Short mmCIF file of C-alpha atoms and ligand atoms in Angstrom, two decimals:
data_model
loop_
_atom_site.label_atom_id
_atom_site.label_comp_id
_atom_site.label_asym_id
_atom_site.label_seq_id
_atom_site.Cartn_x
_atom_site.Cartn_y
_atom_site.Cartn_z
CA MET A 1 -5.68 -9.55 -19.74
CA GLN A 2 -6.57 -11.97 -16.95
CA SER A 3 -9.94 -12.17 -15.21
CA TYR A 4 -11.34 -13.62 -12.01
CA ILE A 5 -14.41 -15.82 -12.38
CA ILE A 6 -16.35 -15.96 -9.10
CA GLU A 7 -19.43 -18.05 -8.31
CA GLY A 8 -20.87 -15.98 -5.44
CA GLY A 9 -23.15 -16.66 -2.49
CA LYS A 10 -20.91 -19.07 -0.58
CA ARG A 11 -20.39 -18.40 3.12
CA LEU A 12 -16.60 -18.15 3.63
CA GLU A 13 -15.13 -19.94 6.63
CA GLY A 14 -11.63 -20.89 7.72
CA GLU A 15 -8.19 -19.59 8.64
CA ILE A 16 -5.55 -17.78 6.59
CA GLU A 17 -2.05 -16.33 6.95
CA VAL A 18 -1.68 -12.64 6.09
CA SER A 19 1.28 -11.85 3.79
CA GLY A 20 4.02 -9.26 4.19
CA SER A 21 3.09 -5.60 3.71
CA LYS A 22 3.28 -4.18 0.16
CA ASN A 23 3.53 -0.61 1.48
CA ALA A 24 6.33 -1.47 3.91
CA SER A 25 8.22 -3.64 1.37
CA LEU A 26 8.51 -0.90 -1.26
CA PRO A 27 10.33 1.74 0.86
CA ILE A 28 12.37 -0.96 2.62
CA LEU A 29 13.49 -2.42 -0.74
CA ALA A 30 14.47 1.16 -1.68
CA SER A 31 16.43 1.52 1.57
CA THR A 32 18.78 -1.33 0.52
CA ILE A 33 20.38 1.15 -1.91
CA LEU A 34 21.69 3.13 1.08
CA ASN A 35 23.83 0.23 2.36
CA PRO A 36 26.77 -0.51 -0.02
CA GLY A 37 26.66 -4.12 1.14
CA THR A 38 24.10 -6.91 1.47
CA THR A 39 20.65 -6.59 3.05
CA LYS A 40 18.48 -9.68 3.53
CA LEU A 41 14.68 -9.14 3.67
CA TYR A 42 12.12 -11.76 4.71
CA ASN A 43 8.32 -11.88 4.32
CA VAL A 44 8.41 -9.78 1.12
CA PRO A 45 5.08 -10.44 -0.64
CA GLU A 46 5.43 -11.93 -4.14
CA ILE A 47 3.29 -9.36 -5.96
CA ARG A 48 3.77 -7.23 -9.07
CA ASP A 49 4.84 -4.09 -7.23
CA THR A 50 7.67 -5.77 -5.33
CA LYS A 51 8.78 -7.51 -8.56
CA ILE A 52 8.95 -4.18 -10.44
CA THR A 53 10.91 -2.61 -7.58
CA GLN A 54 13.43 -5.47 -7.70
CA GLU A 55 13.76 -4.97 -11.49
CA ILE A 56 14.60 -1.31 -10.91
CA LEU A 57 17.16 -2.22 -8.24
CA LYS A 58 18.81 -4.56 -10.76
CA PHE A 59 18.72 -1.80 -13.42
CA LEU A 60 20.57 0.49 -10.99
CA GLY A 61 23.30 -2.15 -10.54
CA CYS A 62 22.15 -4.00 -7.42
CA LYS A 63 22.56 -7.77 -7.30
CA VAL A 64 19.14 -9.15 -6.29
CA LYS A 65 18.62 -12.76 -5.24
CA LYS A 66 15.08 -13.87 -4.48
CA HIS A 67 13.64 -17.10 -3.14
CA LYS A 68 9.92 -16.99 -2.33
CA GLY A 69 9.49 -14.27 0.38
CA LYS A 70 13.25 -13.83 0.92
CA VAL A 71 14.98 -11.06 -1.08
CA GLU A 72 18.73 -10.44 -0.78
CA VAL A 73 20.05 -7.16 -2.21
CA ASN A 74 23.75 -6.37 -2.67
CA SER A 75 24.09 -2.66 -3.49
CA LYS A 76 27.92 -2.50 -3.49
CA ASP A 77 28.19 -1.88 -7.23
CA VAL A 78 25.29 0.48 -7.85
CA THR A 79 26.40 2.49 -10.87
CA LYS A 80 23.32 4.31 -12.15
CA ARG A 81 21.85 7.44 -10.65
CA GLU A 82 18.73 7.65 -12.77
CA ILE A 83 15.41 5.82 -12.81
CA PRO A 84 14.33 5.17 -16.43
CA GLU A 85 11.05 6.67 -17.54
CA HIS A 86 9.45 3.38 -18.55
CA LEU A 87 10.06 1.97 -15.08
CA MET A 88 8.89 5.18 -13.34
CA HIS A 89 5.58 4.89 -15.15
CA GLN A 90 5.06 1.26 -14.25
CA MET A 91 4.50 2.13 -10.64
CA ARG A 92 3.85 5.38 -8.81
CA SER A 93 5.76 4.51 -5.71
CA THR A 94 9.06 4.33 -7.64
CA VAL A 95 9.51 7.92 -6.49
CA ILE A 96 10.67 6.42 -3.16
CA LEU A 97 13.78 5.10 -4.91
CA ALA A 98 14.72 8.71 -5.70
CA GLY A 99 15.13 9.50 -2.01
CA ALA A 100 17.33 6.46 -1.47
CA ILE A 101 19.56 7.18 -4.51
CA LEU A 102 19.84 10.80 -3.39
CA GLY A 103 20.68 9.78 0.15
CA ARG A 104 23.62 7.69 -0.99
CA PHE A 105 24.88 9.50 -4.11
CA LYS A 106 23.58 13.10 -3.63
CA GLU A 107 22.20 13.00 -7.15
CA VAL A 108 19.29 11.40 -8.97
CA THR A 109 17.34 11.88 -12.19
CA PHE A 110 13.80 10.64 -12.59
CA SER A 111 10.61 11.55 -14.39
CA TYR A 112 7.25 12.49 -12.92
CA PRO A 113 5.69 9.24 -11.77
CA GLY A 114 2.40 10.32 -13.34
CA GLY A 115 -1.03 10.08 -11.83
CA CYS A 116 -3.04 6.91 -11.55
CA ASP A 117 -6.66 5.95 -11.31
CA ILE A 118 -7.20 7.33 -7.83
CA GLY A 119 -5.87 10.81 -8.34
CA ALA A 120 -3.23 13.21 -9.68
CA ARG A 121 -0.69 11.94 -7.12
CA PRO A 122 1.57 15.07 -7.21
CA ILE A 123 5.04 14.97 -5.65
CA ASP A 124 5.38 18.67 -4.71
CA LEU A 125 5.85 17.84 -1.01
CA HIS A 126 8.69 15.45 -1.91
CA LEU A 127 10.46 18.07 -4.04
CA LYS A 128 10.00 20.94 -1.57
CA SER A 129 11.43 18.70 1.16
CA PHE A 130 14.46 17.78 -0.98
CA GLU A 131 15.12 21.51 -1.53
CA LYS A 132 14.97 22.11 2.24
CA LEU A 133 17.73 19.47 2.55
CA GLY A 134 19.96 21.62 0.31
CA ILE A 135 19.30 19.70 -2.89
CA ASN A 136 19.16 21.65 -6.17
CA ILE A 137 16.29 20.58 -8.40
CA ILE A 138 16.09 21.27 -12.12
CA GLU A 139 13.03 20.22 -14.09
CA ASN A 140 13.69 19.76 -17.77
CA ALA A 141 11.44 18.12 -20.40
CA GLY A 142 9.55 16.07 -17.84
CA PHE A 143 12.72 14.96 -16.07
CA ILE A 144 13.62 15.98 -12.52
CA ILE A 145 17.36 16.34 -11.90
CA CYS A 146 18.36 16.52 -8.23
CA LYS A 147 21.95 17.29 -7.25
CA CYS A 148 23.99 18.70 -4.33
CA ASP A 149 27.48 18.55 -2.82
CA LYS A 150 26.16 17.48 0.54
CA ILE A 151 22.77 16.92 2.12
CA ILE A 152 22.32 19.20 5.14
CA GLY A 153 19.85 18.27 7.86
CA ALA A 154 16.86 20.67 8.07
CA ASN A 155 13.54 21.29 9.80
CA ILE A 156 10.75 20.24 7.45
CA ASP A 157 7.08 20.89 8.17
CA LEU A 158 4.82 18.94 5.81
CA ASP A 159 1.64 20.72 4.58
CA PHE A 160 0.01 17.29 4.55
CA PRO A 161 1.16 14.11 6.38
CA SER A 162 2.17 12.46 3.10
CA VAL A 163 3.34 8.85 3.52
CA GLY A 164 5.64 8.94 0.49
CA ALA A 165 7.11 12.34 1.28
CA THR A 166 7.81 11.29 4.89
CA GLU A 167 9.55 8.13 3.66
CA ASN A 168 11.54 10.04 1.04
CA ILE A 169 12.79 12.59 3.59
CA ILE A 170 13.93 9.77 5.87
CA LEU A 171 15.73 7.95 3.01
CA ALA A 172 17.40 11.14 1.75
CA SER A 173 18.59 12.28 5.21
CA VAL A 174 20.06 9.07 6.70
CA TYR A 175 23.61 10.22 5.74
CA ALA A 176 22.88 13.99 5.95
CA GLU A 177 25.13 16.36 7.89
CA GLY A 178 23.34 17.17 11.15
CA GLU A 179 19.74 16.66 12.20
CA THR A 180 16.53 16.58 10.16
CA ASN A 181 13.26 17.17 12.00
CA ILE A 182 9.98 16.38 10.25
CA THR A 183 6.83 17.90 11.73
CA ASN A 184 3.35 16.83 10.58
CA ALA A 185 4.97 13.57 9.44
CA ALA A 186 2.74 10.67 8.35
CA MET A 187 2.26 8.14 11.18
CA GLU A 188 1.40 5.03 9.15
CA PRO A 189 2.83 1.75 10.58
CA GLU A 190 4.79 1.22 7.33
CA ILE A 191 6.91 4.25 8.21
CA LEU A 192 7.76 2.74 11.59
CA ASP A 193 8.72 -0.50 9.78
CA LEU A 194 11.05 1.46 7.46
CA ALA A 195 12.63 3.25 10.43
CA ASN A 196 13.04 -0.01 12.38
CA CYS A 197 14.83 -1.55 9.40
CA LEU A 198 17.10 1.47 8.88
CA ASN A 199 17.89 1.73 12.62
CA LYS A 200 18.85 -1.96 12.59
CA MET A 201 21.30 -1.06 9.77
CA GLY A 202 22.75 1.67 12.02
CA ALA A 203 20.70 4.74 11.10
CA LYS A 204 19.51 7.11 13.85
CA ILE A 205 15.77 7.73 13.44
CA GLU A 206 13.60 8.69 16.41
CA GLY A 207 9.84 9.26 16.60
CA ALA A 208 8.75 7.20 13.57
CA GLY A 209 5.05 6.39 13.96
CA THR A 210 4.42 9.82 15.50
CA SER A 211 4.00 13.17 13.70
CA ASN A 212 7.48 14.33 14.79
CA ILE A 213 10.44 12.39 13.41
CA LYS A 214 14.13 13.20 14.02
CA ILE A 215 16.84 11.78 11.77
CA THR A 216 20.45 12.30 12.89
CA GLY A 217 22.88 11.84 10.02
CA ILE A 218 25.37 8.96 10.37
CA LYS A 219 28.38 7.85 8.31
CA LYS A 220 27.92 4.13 7.68
CA LEU A 221 25.30 1.39 7.58
CA LYS A 222 25.86 -2.33 8.07
CA ASP A 223 24.60 -5.59 6.57
CA ILE A 224 21.49 -6.90 8.34
CA SER A 225 18.47 -9.10 7.81
CA TYR A 226 14.94 -7.82 8.44
CA ASN A 227 11.42 -9.28 8.56
CA ILE A 228 8.77 -7.12 6.85
CA MET A 229 5.61 -6.38 8.88
CA PRO A 230 2.29 -8.02 7.89
CA ASP A 231 0.01 -6.24 5.44
CA ARG A 232 -2.73 -4.45 7.40
CA ILE A 233 -4.73 -3.62 4.24
CA GLU A 234 -4.73 -7.23 3.04
CA ALA A 235 -5.89 -8.24 6.53
CA GLY A 236 -8.72 -5.69 6.47
CA SER A 237 -9.65 -6.68 2.93
CA PHE A 238 -10.07 -10.34 3.94
CA LEU A 239 -12.23 -9.37 6.90
CA CYS A 240 -14.54 -7.45 4.53
CA MET A 241 -14.61 -10.30 1.99
CA VAL A 242 -15.66 -12.78 4.67
CA ALA A 243 -18.10 -10.38 6.35
CA ALA A 244 -19.82 -9.70 3.01
CA THR A 245 -20.65 -13.43 2.77
CA GLY A 246 -21.89 -13.73 6.38
CA GLY A 247 -18.93 -15.98 7.16
CA LYS A 248 -16.25 -16.37 9.80
CA VAL A 249 -12.47 -16.30 9.61
CA LYS A 250 -9.30 -16.43 11.73
CA LEU A 251 -6.47 -14.26 10.41
CA ASN A 252 -2.93 -15.18 11.55
CA ASN A 253 0.25 -13.09 11.27
CA VAL A 254 -1.46 -9.73 11.68
CA ILE A 255 -0.63 -6.75 13.93
CA THR A 256 -4.10 -6.15 15.35
CA GLU A 257 -3.43 -2.65 16.66
CA ASN A 258 -2.57 -1.52 13.10
CA ILE A 259 -6.14 -1.95 11.90
CA SER A 260 -8.11 -0.97 14.99
CA PRO A 261 -10.19 1.72 13.19
CA VAL A 262 -11.31 -0.94 10.69
CA LEU A 263 -12.16 -3.43 13.46
CA THR A 264 -14.22 -0.76 15.25
CA LYS A 265 -16.26 -0.15 12.10
CA LEU A 266 -16.72 -3.90 11.47
CA GLU A 267 -18.08 -4.26 15.04
CA GLU A 268 -20.41 -1.28 14.41
CA ALA A 269 -21.61 -3.18 11.32
CA GLY A 270 -22.56 -6.09 13.58
CA CYS A 271 -19.52 -8.37 13.36
CA ARG A 272 -18.28 -10.21 16.43
CA ILE A 273 -14.49 -9.82 16.71
CA GLU A 274 -12.00 -11.49 19.05
CA LYS A 275 -8.54 -9.89 19.08
CA GLU A 276 -5.17 -11.33 20.04
CA LYS A 277 -1.87 -9.46 19.53
CA ASN A 278 -1.16 -11.21 16.22
CA SER A 279 -4.45 -12.80 15.23
CA ILE A 280 -8.04 -11.71 14.67
CA TYR A 281 -11.22 -13.84 14.68
CA LEU A 282 -14.30 -12.38 12.96
CA GLU A 283 -17.82 -13.78 12.82
CA ALA A 284 -20.26 -11.86 10.62
CA PRO A 285 -23.98 -11.45 11.29
CA LYS A 286 -26.55 -12.75 8.80
CA LYS A 287 -27.22 -9.13 7.83
CA LEU A 288 -24.67 -6.32 8.26
CA LYS A 289 -25.71 -2.91 9.53
CA ALA A 290 -24.98 0.33 7.65
CA VAL A 291 -22.13 2.45 9.05
CA ASP A 292 -20.60 5.84 8.16
CA ILE A 293 -16.91 6.06 7.16
CA LYS A 294 -14.56 9.03 6.87
CA THR A 295 -11.06 8.25 5.56
CA MET A 296 -8.23 10.02 7.39
CA PRO A 297 -4.44 9.80 7.71
CA TYR A 298 -3.30 7.18 10.24
CA PRO A 299 -4.53 6.47 12.90
CA GLY A 300 -7.86 7.29 11.25
CA PHE A 301 -9.79 4.95 8.94
CA PRO A 302 -7.36 4.10 6.08
CA THR A 303 -8.19 5.31 2.57
CA ASP A 304 -6.94 1.97 1.23
CA MET A 305 -9.79 0.26 3.06
CA GLN A 306 -12.50 2.59 1.72
CA SER A 307 -13.29 0.69 -1.48
CA VAL A 308 -13.52 -2.82 -0.01
CA PHE A 309 -15.50 -1.58 3.00
CA ALA A 310 -17.91 0.40 0.81
CA SER A 311 -18.46 -2.69 -1.35
CA MET A 312 -19.42 -4.72 1.72
CA LEU A 313 -21.89 -2.00 2.76
CA THR A 314 -23.87 -2.27 -0.51
CA ILE A 315 -25.76 -5.22 1.08
CA ALA A 316 -25.98 -3.85 4.64
CA LYS A 317 -29.31 -2.92 6.24
CA GLY A 318 -29.74 0.85 5.97
CA THR A 319 -27.88 3.72 4.32
CA SER A 320 -24.12 4.28 4.73
CA VAL A 321 -22.31 7.57 4.10
CA ILE A 322 -18.65 7.40 2.98
CA VAL A 323 -16.38 10.45 2.84
CA GLU A 324 -13.05 9.99 1.00
CA ASN A 325 -10.74 12.71 2.33
CA ILE A 326 -7.39 11.55 0.98
CA PHE A 327 -7.65 10.95 -2.79
CA GLU A 328 -9.79 12.91 -5.19
CA ASN A 329 -10.79 10.09 -7.48
CA ARG A 330 -11.26 6.91 -5.49
CA TYR A 331 -14.89 6.13 -6.38
CA LYS A 332 -14.48 4.77 -9.92
CA PHE A 333 -15.23 1.22 -8.73
CA LEU A 334 -18.71 2.33 -7.61
CA THR A 335 -19.82 2.56 -11.25
CA GLU A 336 -18.92 -1.11 -11.63
CA LEU A 337 -20.82 -2.01 -8.44
CA ARG A 338 -23.94 -0.38 -9.89
CA LYS A 339 -23.82 -3.02 -12.67
CA MET A 340 -24.34 -5.58 -9.87
CA GLY A 341 -27.39 -3.77 -8.53
CA ALA A 342 -25.76 -1.56 -5.88
CA LYS A 343 -27.67 1.63 -5.04
CA ILE A 344 -25.07 4.40 -4.81
CA THR A 345 -25.07 8.18 -5.31
CA ILE A 346 -21.86 10.22 -5.38
CA GLU A 347 -21.73 13.87 -4.38
CA GLY A 348 -18.15 15.16 -4.59
CA LYS A 349 -16.08 13.28 -2.02
CA THR A 350 -19.18 11.72 -0.45
CA ALA A 351 -20.72 8.43 -1.52
CA ILE A 352 -24.17 7.47 -0.23
CA ILE A 353 -24.82 3.72 -0.27
CA LYS A 354 -28.39 2.48 0.20
CA GLY A 355 -28.17 -1.15 1.28
CA ILE A 356 -30.00 -3.71 -0.89
CA ARG A 357 -30.95 -7.34 -0.14
CA LYS A 358 -28.58 -9.01 -2.60
CA LEU A 359 -26.11 -8.12 -5.39
CA THR A 360 -26.32 -9.93 -8.72
CA GLY A 361 -23.26 -11.28 -10.51
CA ALA A 362 -22.13 -9.38 -13.63
CA LYS A 363 -19.10 -8.71 -15.87
CA VAL A 364 -17.16 -5.83 -14.29
CA VAL A 365 -13.81 -4.10 -14.84
CA SER A 366 -11.10 -3.41 -12.22
CA THR A 367 -10.30 0.32 -12.22
CA ASP A 368 -7.44 0.30 -9.70
CA LEU A 369 -5.89 -1.90 -7.03
CA ARG A 370 -8.31 -1.42 -4.13
CA GLY A 371 -11.26 -0.79 -6.47
CA GLY A 372 -10.55 -4.20 -7.98
CA ALA A 373 -10.46 -5.80 -4.53
CA ALA A 374 -13.83 -4.16 -3.87
CA LEU A 375 -15.24 -5.98 -6.90
CA VAL A 376 -13.97 -9.27 -5.45
CA VAL A 377 -15.88 -8.49 -2.23
CA ALA A 378 -19.02 -7.90 -4.31
CA GLY A 379 -18.53 -11.00 -6.47
CA LEU A 380 -18.14 -13.23 -3.41
CA ALA A 381 -21.38 -11.88 -1.92
CA ALA A 382 -23.42 -11.73 -5.14
CA LYS A 383 -25.90 -14.29 -6.39
CA GLY A 384 -24.56 -16.00 -9.51
CA LYS A 385 -21.40 -15.53 -11.57
CA THR A 386 -19.16 -12.45 -11.64
CA GLU A 387 -16.31 -11.93 -14.10
CA ILE A 388 -13.75 -9.29 -13.06
CA THR A 389 -11.42 -8.20 -15.87
CA ASN A 390 -8.12 -6.25 -15.63
CA ILE A 391 -7.14 -8.16 -12.51
CA GLU A 392 -3.51 -7.16 -13.13
CA TYR A 393 -4.37 -4.20 -10.89
CA ILE A 394 -5.38 -6.54 -8.07
CA LEU A 395 -2.33 -8.76 -8.52
CA ARG A 396 -0.21 -5.66 -7.76
CA GLY A 397 -1.17 -5.74 -4.12
CA TYR A 398 -2.59 -9.11 -3.04
CA GLU A 399 -0.34 -12.20 -2.88
CA GLY A 400 -2.14 -15.40 -3.91
CA LEU A 401 -5.59 -13.89 -3.41
CA ASP A 402 -7.54 -16.55 -5.29
CA LYS A 403 -5.65 -19.40 -3.53
CA LYS A 404 -6.35 -17.91 -0.08
CA LEU A 405 -10.03 -17.38 -0.93
CA ARG A 406 -10.40 -20.96 -2.20
CA LYS A 407 -8.99 -22.07 1.16
CA LEU A 408 -11.98 -20.28 2.74
CA GLY A 409 -14.41 -22.10 0.44
CA ALA A 410 -14.81 -19.49 -2.31
CA SER A 411 -15.40 -20.52 -5.90
CA ILE A 412 -12.86 -18.30 -7.68
CA SER A 413 -10.57 -19.04 -10.64
CA ILE A 414 -8.37 -17.09 -13.02
CA LYS A 415 -9.31 -17.00 -16.72
CA GLU A 416 -6.53 -16.11 -19.18
CA GLY A 417 -7.60 -13.19 -21.38
CA GLU A 418 -8.21 -13.20 -25.14
C1 EPZ B 501 0.87 5.77 0.14
O1 EPZ B 501 0.75 6.47 -1.09
C2 EPZ B 501 0.40 4.36 -0.17
N1 EPZ B 501 1.26 3.75 -1.18
C3 EPZ B 501 -1.05 4.41 -0.67
O2 EPZ B 501 -1.47 3.06 -0.87
C4 EPZ B 501 -1.91 5.04 0.42
O3 EPZ B 501 -3.23 5.15 -0.07
C5 EPZ B 501 -1.37 6.44 0.76
O4 EPZ B 501 0.03 6.33 1.15
C6 EPZ B 501 -2.13 7.08 1.90
O5 EPZ B 501 -2.09 6.27 3.01
C7 EPZ B 501 2.45 3.22 -0.78
O6 EPZ B 501 2.81 3.27 0.38
C8 EPZ B 501 3.27 2.59 -1.87
P1 EPZ B 501 0.40 10.23 0.23
P2 EPZ B 501 1.37 7.97 -1.22
O7 EPZ B 501 1.64 10.89 -0.25
O8 EPZ B 501 2.64 8.05 -0.49
C9 EPZ B 501 -1.32 14.19 -1.69
C10 EPZ B 501 -2.44 1.27 -2.06
O9 EPZ B 501 -3.58 1.07 -2.47
N2 EPZ B 501 0.07 14.54 -1.96
O10 EPZ B 501 0.19 10.04 1.69
O11 EPZ B 501 1.37 8.34 -2.67
C11 EPZ B 501 -1.80 13.04 -2.58
O12 EPZ B 501 -2.20 13.53 -3.84
C12 EPZ B 501 -1.81 2.65 -2.22
O13 EPZ B 501 -1.72 0.42 -1.49
C13 EPZ B 501 0.37 15.80 -2.44
O14 EPZ B 501 -0.51 16.62 -2.66
O15 EPZ B 501 0.24 8.81 -0.47
C14 EPZ B 501 -2.92 12.45 -1.81
O16 EPZ B 501 -4.10 13.20 -2.05
C15 EPZ B 501 -2.74 3.63 -2.92
N3 EPZ B 501 1.67 16.12 -2.71
C16 EPZ B 501 -2.50 12.65 -0.34
O17 EPZ B 501 -1.46 13.65 -0.37
C17 EPZ B 501 2.69 15.23 -2.50
O18 EPZ B 501 3.87 15.58 -2.74
C18 EPZ B 501 -1.94 11.39 0.31
O19 EPZ B 501 -0.84 11.00 -0.44
C19 EPZ B 501 2.37 13.94 -2.00
C20 EPZ B 501 1.06 13.63 -1.73
#
């Protein structure tokens, strides 16, 4: 197991480039299955999750060529219709591949992706939506077998604006007969990126980015190239890392409007922010002010920013109240922050953070992707040395994190595990 070793207390300053979006790359990589030709993707972040997804594409029979951020997928000879259990369990979001395989072949077999450290992560909304599209679903010994003669467009109202379910409905209905209308669809920017990519291939998707999406079935897609959008959660994470050290940073290659709720909260916490269309400049105060956060579906404050933001607030002046409304178990990292002196009480989905003067470095364990990033925030701000173990979680979602932080003056290195 690898660890980060961080010597904290250094004020971070400088300029960095934000990488391509993990949560746009995964459904867009899945969408390459729909086109029985070649799709070229650019700005794909080189992280564990995109690597696993490419492995699964190869398992299915795709030819995948990769050079740095460019990934070329030829799906002409896809032969398999099932996602193997060991690959399903490596990453939750593999369930998105099911929608793409279904969309092209009208059959797919996969196993329950299983929960993870932030919650049960059920897929009931995905399965109910597939049934509405005329797909028969049989569950047998932990496997889910989906099959139909043809996918028929339908009206689907989601109980909850699930990102994954919205993406899966789009992927499964690109070639459907007739129209599919999703109401209460998720509005996250990554869904708009998926729709933009599919429309460039020749799909007919209207309303992505709003809560009403219409997909009109088409017959054929064409070979295209597409540039993945920047990662809004990586951008927000860097702003919190720098703000926690009282520093200043210019982020390039960011879509500023995608993280406006985070910028508003950073300004409330006392940061000075200058916004351009594709760049953000942040200057932190000597002492941050406490703020209250409630996570909501987009365009509300993103749940993926809750952990890193909460970590920054442990050294703010005053008491902050965080309410996590999306996942039922996204506070595990707070136990690790307590080892560094943070004053936190948890009551159900509410975390109360009483700001202290300074955190103290300690040995802590990453519990999940964003929880691990939260420990990096704390280690950068803390006095002394912090060792963060299980950083494989963090490497899932942040491309070259230690390299980018060293560019801002951080003292961070990777220690190979025992
Ligand atoms: C996507 O996960 C993201 N992952 C998550 O980012 C993000 O936190 C989440 O959307 C919310 O924005 C990817 O895009 C790969 P959901 P997803 O379906 O699709 C419940 C990160 O750190 N639900 O919107 O799994 C679910 O349990 C990751 O980058 C059902 O009940 O999220 C959760 O409480 C973490 N039934 C809520 O909805 C379902 O069928 C939101 O889940 C599906 C979801």
